[in-house]
Coordinates of C-alpha atoms in Angstrom, one line a residue:
Chain A
X1 CA -6.6 -33.3 18.4
X2 CA -3.0 -32.9 17.2
X3 CA -1.1 -30.0 18.8
X4 CA 1.1 -27.8 16.7
X5 CA 3.8 -25.5 18.0
X6 CA 5.8 -23.2 15.7
X7 CA 8.9 -21.3 16.6
X8 CA 10.0 -18.6 16.7
X9 CA 6.7 -16.6 16.8
X10 CA 8.3 -13.5 15.3
X11 CA 11.4 -13.0 13.3
X12 CA 13.1 -10.0 11.8
X13 CA 15.9 -10.5 9.2
X14 CA 18.0 -8.3 7.1
X15 CA 17.8 -9.0 3.4
X16 CA 20.2 -11.7 2.4
X17 CA 20.2 -13.5 5.8
X18 CA 19.2 -17.2 6.3
X19 CA 16.7 -18.6 8.8
X20 CA 15.2 -21.8 10.1
X21 CA 11.6 -22.1 11.2
X22 CA 10.5 -25.0 13.3
X23 CA 7.2 -26.9 13.7
X24 CA 6.7 -29.5 16.4
X25 CA 3.6 -31.7 16.4
X26 CA 2.1 -34.1 18.9
X27 CA 0.9 -37.1 16.8
X28 CA 1.8 -39.2 13.8
X29 CA 0.9 -37.5 10.5
X30 CA -0.1 -38.5 7.0
X31 CA 0.2 -35.0 5.6
X32 CA 2.2 -31.9 6.4
X33 CA 2.1 -28.7 4.4
X34 CA 4.0 -25.4 4.8
X35 CA 2.2 -22.2 3.6
X36 CA 3.2 -18.6 3.2
X37 CA 0.5 -16.1 3.9
X38 CA 1.4 -12.9 2.2
X39 CA 0.5 -9.4 3.4
X40 CA -2.7 -9.5 1.3
X41 CA -3.8 -12.6 3.1
X42 CA -3.4 -15.1 0.4
X43 CA -2.2 -18.6 1.4
X44 CA 0.6 -19.8 -0.9
X45 CA 1.5 -23.5 -0.9
X46 CA 5.3 -23.9 -0.3
X47 CA 5.7 -27.6 0.5
X48 CA 3.7 -30.8 0.8
X49 CA 6.1 -32.8 2.9
X50 CA 4.8 -35.6 5.2
X51 CA 8.3 -36.9 5.4
X52 CA 11.8 -36.4 3.9
X53 CA 13.4 -33.3 2.4
X54 CA 12.4 -31.1 -0.5
X55 CA 13.9 -28.0 -2.1
X56 CA 12.4 -25.3 -4.2
X57 CA 14.8 -22.5 -5.1
X58 CA 15.8 -20.6 -2.0
X59 CA 13.5 -22.6 0.2
X60 CA 13.8 -26.1 1.5
X61 CA 11.9 -28.2 4.1
X62 CA 12.6 -31.3 6.1
X63 CA 10.1 -33.4 8.0
X64 CA 11.2 -36.1 10.5
X65 CA 7.9 -37.8 11.1
X66 CA 9.3 -40.3 13.6
X67 CA 10.5 -37.4 15.8
X68 CA 7.4 -35.3 15.1
X69 CA 9.0 -32.1 13.7
X70 CA 9.4 -30.2 10.5
X71 CA 11.8 -27.5 9.5
X72 CA 11.6 -24.8 6.9
X73 CA 14.8 -23.2 5.7
X74 CA 14.9 -19.8 4.0
X75 CA 18.2 -18.8 2.4
X76 CA 19.2 -15.4 1.1
X77 CA 16.0 -13.9 2.3
X78 CA 14.3 -11.2 0.3
X79 CA 11.7 -8.5 1.3
X80 CA 9.1 -10.4 -0.6
X81 CA 9.5 -13.3 1.8
X82 CA 7.8 -11.2 4.5
X83 CA 4.5 -12.6 5.9
X84 CA 3.4 -15.4 8.1
X85 CA 4.6 -18.9 7.6
X86 CA 2.2 -21.7 8.7
X87 CA 2.9 -25.3 9.4
X88 CA -0.1 -27.6 9.0
X89 CA 0.1 -31.3 9.7
X90 CA -2.8 -33.7 9.4
X91 CA -3.0 -36.5 12.0
X92 CA -3.2 -40.0 10.6
X93 CA -6.6 -40.5 12.1
X94 CA -8.0 -37.1 11.0
X95 CA -9.3 -35.4 7.9
X96 CA -8.3 -31.8 8.3
X97 CA -5.0 -29.9 8.4
X98 CA -4.3 -28.5 11.8
X99 CA -2.6 -25.1 11.7
X100 CA 0.0 -23.7 14.1
X101 CA -0.1 -20.1 15.1
X102 CA 2.5 -19.3 12.6
X103 CA 5.9 -17.5 12.4
X104 CA 5.6 -13.8 11.4
X105 CA 8.6 -12.9 9.3
X106 CA 9.7 -9.4 8.4
X107 CA 12.6 -9.0 6.0
X108 CA 14.1 -5.5 5.9
X109 CA 16.1 -4.0 3.1
Chain B
X1 CA -11.4 -23.3 -12.9
X2 CA -7.7 -23.0 -12.3
X3 CA -8.0 -22.4 -8.6
X4 CA -10.4 -22.4 -5.7
X5 CA -12.9 -19.6 -6.2
X6 CA -14.7 -17.9 -3.3
X7 CA -17.4 -15.2 -3.3
X8 CA -18.1 -12.7 -2.1
X9 CA -14.6 -11.5 -1.4
X10 CA -15.9 -9.0 1.1
X11 CA -19.2 -8.9 3.0
X12 CA -20.4 -6.4 5.5
X13 CA -23.6 -7.2 7.3
X14 CA -25.6 -6.1 10.3
X15 CA -25.8 -8.2 13.5
X16 CA -28.7 -10.6 13.3
X17 CA -28.7 -11.0 9.5
X18 CA -28.0 -14.3 7.7
X19 CA -25.1 -14.6 5.2
X20 CA -24.1 -17.1 2.6
X21 CA -20.5 -17.7 1.5
X22 CA -19.8 -19.7 -1.7
X23 CA -16.8 -21.9 -2.6
X24 CA -16.1 -23.3 -6.1
X25 CA -13.3 -25.9 -5.7
X26 CA -10.7 -26.9 -8.3
X27 CA -12.4 -29.0 -11.0
X28 CA -12.3 -32.7 -10.1
X29 CA -11.4 -32.2 -6.5
X30 CA -13.5 -34.5 -4.3
X31 CA -12.5 -33.1 -0.9
X32 CA -13.5 -29.6 0.3
X33 CA -12.7 -27.9 3.5
X34 CA -13.9 -24.7 5.3
X35 CA -11.7 -22.8 7.7
X36 CA -12.0 -19.5 9.6
X37 CA -9.2 -17.1 10.4
X38 CA -9.8 -14.3 12.9
X39 CA -7.6 -11.2 12.9
X40 CA -4.0 -12.1 13.6
X41 CA -4.8 -15.8 14.3
X42 CA -4.1 -19.1 12.7
X43 CA -6.7 -21.1 10.7
X44 CA -9.5 -22.8 12.6
X45 CA -11.1 -25.9 10.9
X46 CA -14.8 -25.8 10.4
X47 CA -16.1 -28.6 8.2
X48 CA -14.8 -31.2 5.7
X49 CA -16.7 -32.6 2.7
X50 CA -16.0 -35.7 0.8
X51 CA -18.3 -35.6 -2.2
X52 CA -21.6 -34.2 -0.9
X53 CA -21.3 -35.7 2.6
X54 CA -19.6 -34.2 5.6
X55 CA -17.8 -36.8 7.6
X56 CA -16.3 -34.2 9.9
X57 CA -18.3 -31.1 11.0
X58 CA -16.7 -30.9 14.4
X59 CA -15.3 -27.4 13.9
X60 CA -18.7 -25.7 13.4
X61 CA -18.8 -23.3 16.4
X62 CA -22.6 -23.3 16.9
X63 CA -25.9 -24.3 15.4
X64 CA -26.0 -21.0 13.6
X65 CA -23.4 -22.3 11.2
X66 CA -24.3 -24.8 8.5
X67 CA -22.8 -25.9 5.2
X68 CA -23.8 -27.9 2.2
X69 CA -22.3 -29.2 -1.0
X70 CA -24.1 -30.1 -4.1
X71 CA -23.1 -32.1 -7.2
X72 CA -19.8 -32.8 -5.6
X73 CA -18.7 -29.3 -6.5
X74 CA -19.9 -26.0 -5.1
X75 CA -20.3 -25.5 -1.4
X76 CA -22.2 -22.9 0.6
X77 CA -21.4 -21.9 4.2
X78 CA -24.4 -20.3 5.9
X79 CA -24.3 -18.2 9.0
X80 CA -27.6 -17.4 10.6
X81 CA -28.3 -14.5 12.9
X82 CA -24.7 -13.2 12.6
X83 CA -22.9 -12.0 15.7
X84 CA -19.9 -9.6 15.9
X85 CA -17.6 -12.5 16.9
X86 CA -18.4 -14.1 13.5
X87 CA -16.3 -11.4 11.9
X88 CA -13.3 -13.2 10.2
X89 CA -12.0 -14.4 6.9
X90 CA -13.6 -17.6 5.8
X91 CA -11.3 -19.8 3.7
X92 CA -12.2 -22.7 1.5
X93 CA -9.7 -25.4 0.3
X94 CA -10.0 -28.4 -1.9
X95 CA -8.0 -31.5 -2.4
X96 CA -7.9 -34.2 -5.0
X97 CA -8.2 -37.1 -2.6
X98 CA -9.8 -37.7 0.8
X99 CA -6.6 -39.0 2.4
X100 CA -3.3 -37.3 2.5
X101 CA -3.7 -35.1 -0.6
X102 CA -2.4 -31.6 -0.8
X103 CA -4.8 -28.8 0.0
X104 CA -5.2 -25.7 -2.1
X105 CA -6.8 -22.6 -0.6
X106 CA -9.0 -19.9 -2.1
X107 CA -8.5 -16.2 -1.4
X108 CA -11.2 -16.1 1.3
X109 CA -14.3 -14.2 2.0
X110 CA -13.9 -11.4 4.6
X111 CA -17.0 -11.1 6.7
X112 CA -17.6 -8.0 8.9
X113 CA -20.5 -8.0 11.2
X114 CA -21.5 -4.5 12.5

């Protein structure tokens, strides 16, 4: 199946800093989603982005499907951004989203 | 309902007992997925339903695990003769289409096997 690698695995930021999270995948995709798992375990949809660029407030994402990577940008980070960020692409031949191991983000005051 | 609903939210059981976990997808969503998340890990795919049929059940870890969906809506994941390694959060997701549609997750059922 499709392989998903996320980097960095862990990240500590001071409030107000910017960051870029990366997701590499091994196959062509027809879907890619970014999720934020908050400290209570809830998975929150951030972006549905199989290709192109989208922005939502302080967050934006870019997927370059031809080069098999996606980036999540977090600007002016806040403590509430803490949690684990998952990238989950779906291979063109598959049914399910395939999750990476995530990036664990801690934003300190 | 407004979102994906799962029950129970927490379940503690003894090794060897059977458990049933329920998922009620977003109204009108035809695709339904079960995933499992062990402590500190990513999500592991278990099974996919389109309507009442399961075209992909490749992620079910053993024959102790089974799932069904009735009426194109509610799904039940059953684990027979539970083992300690079955302890995890079981997450359900639904999507409006079978292809590339966006998935929405429930809050999960936390299973602890003593």
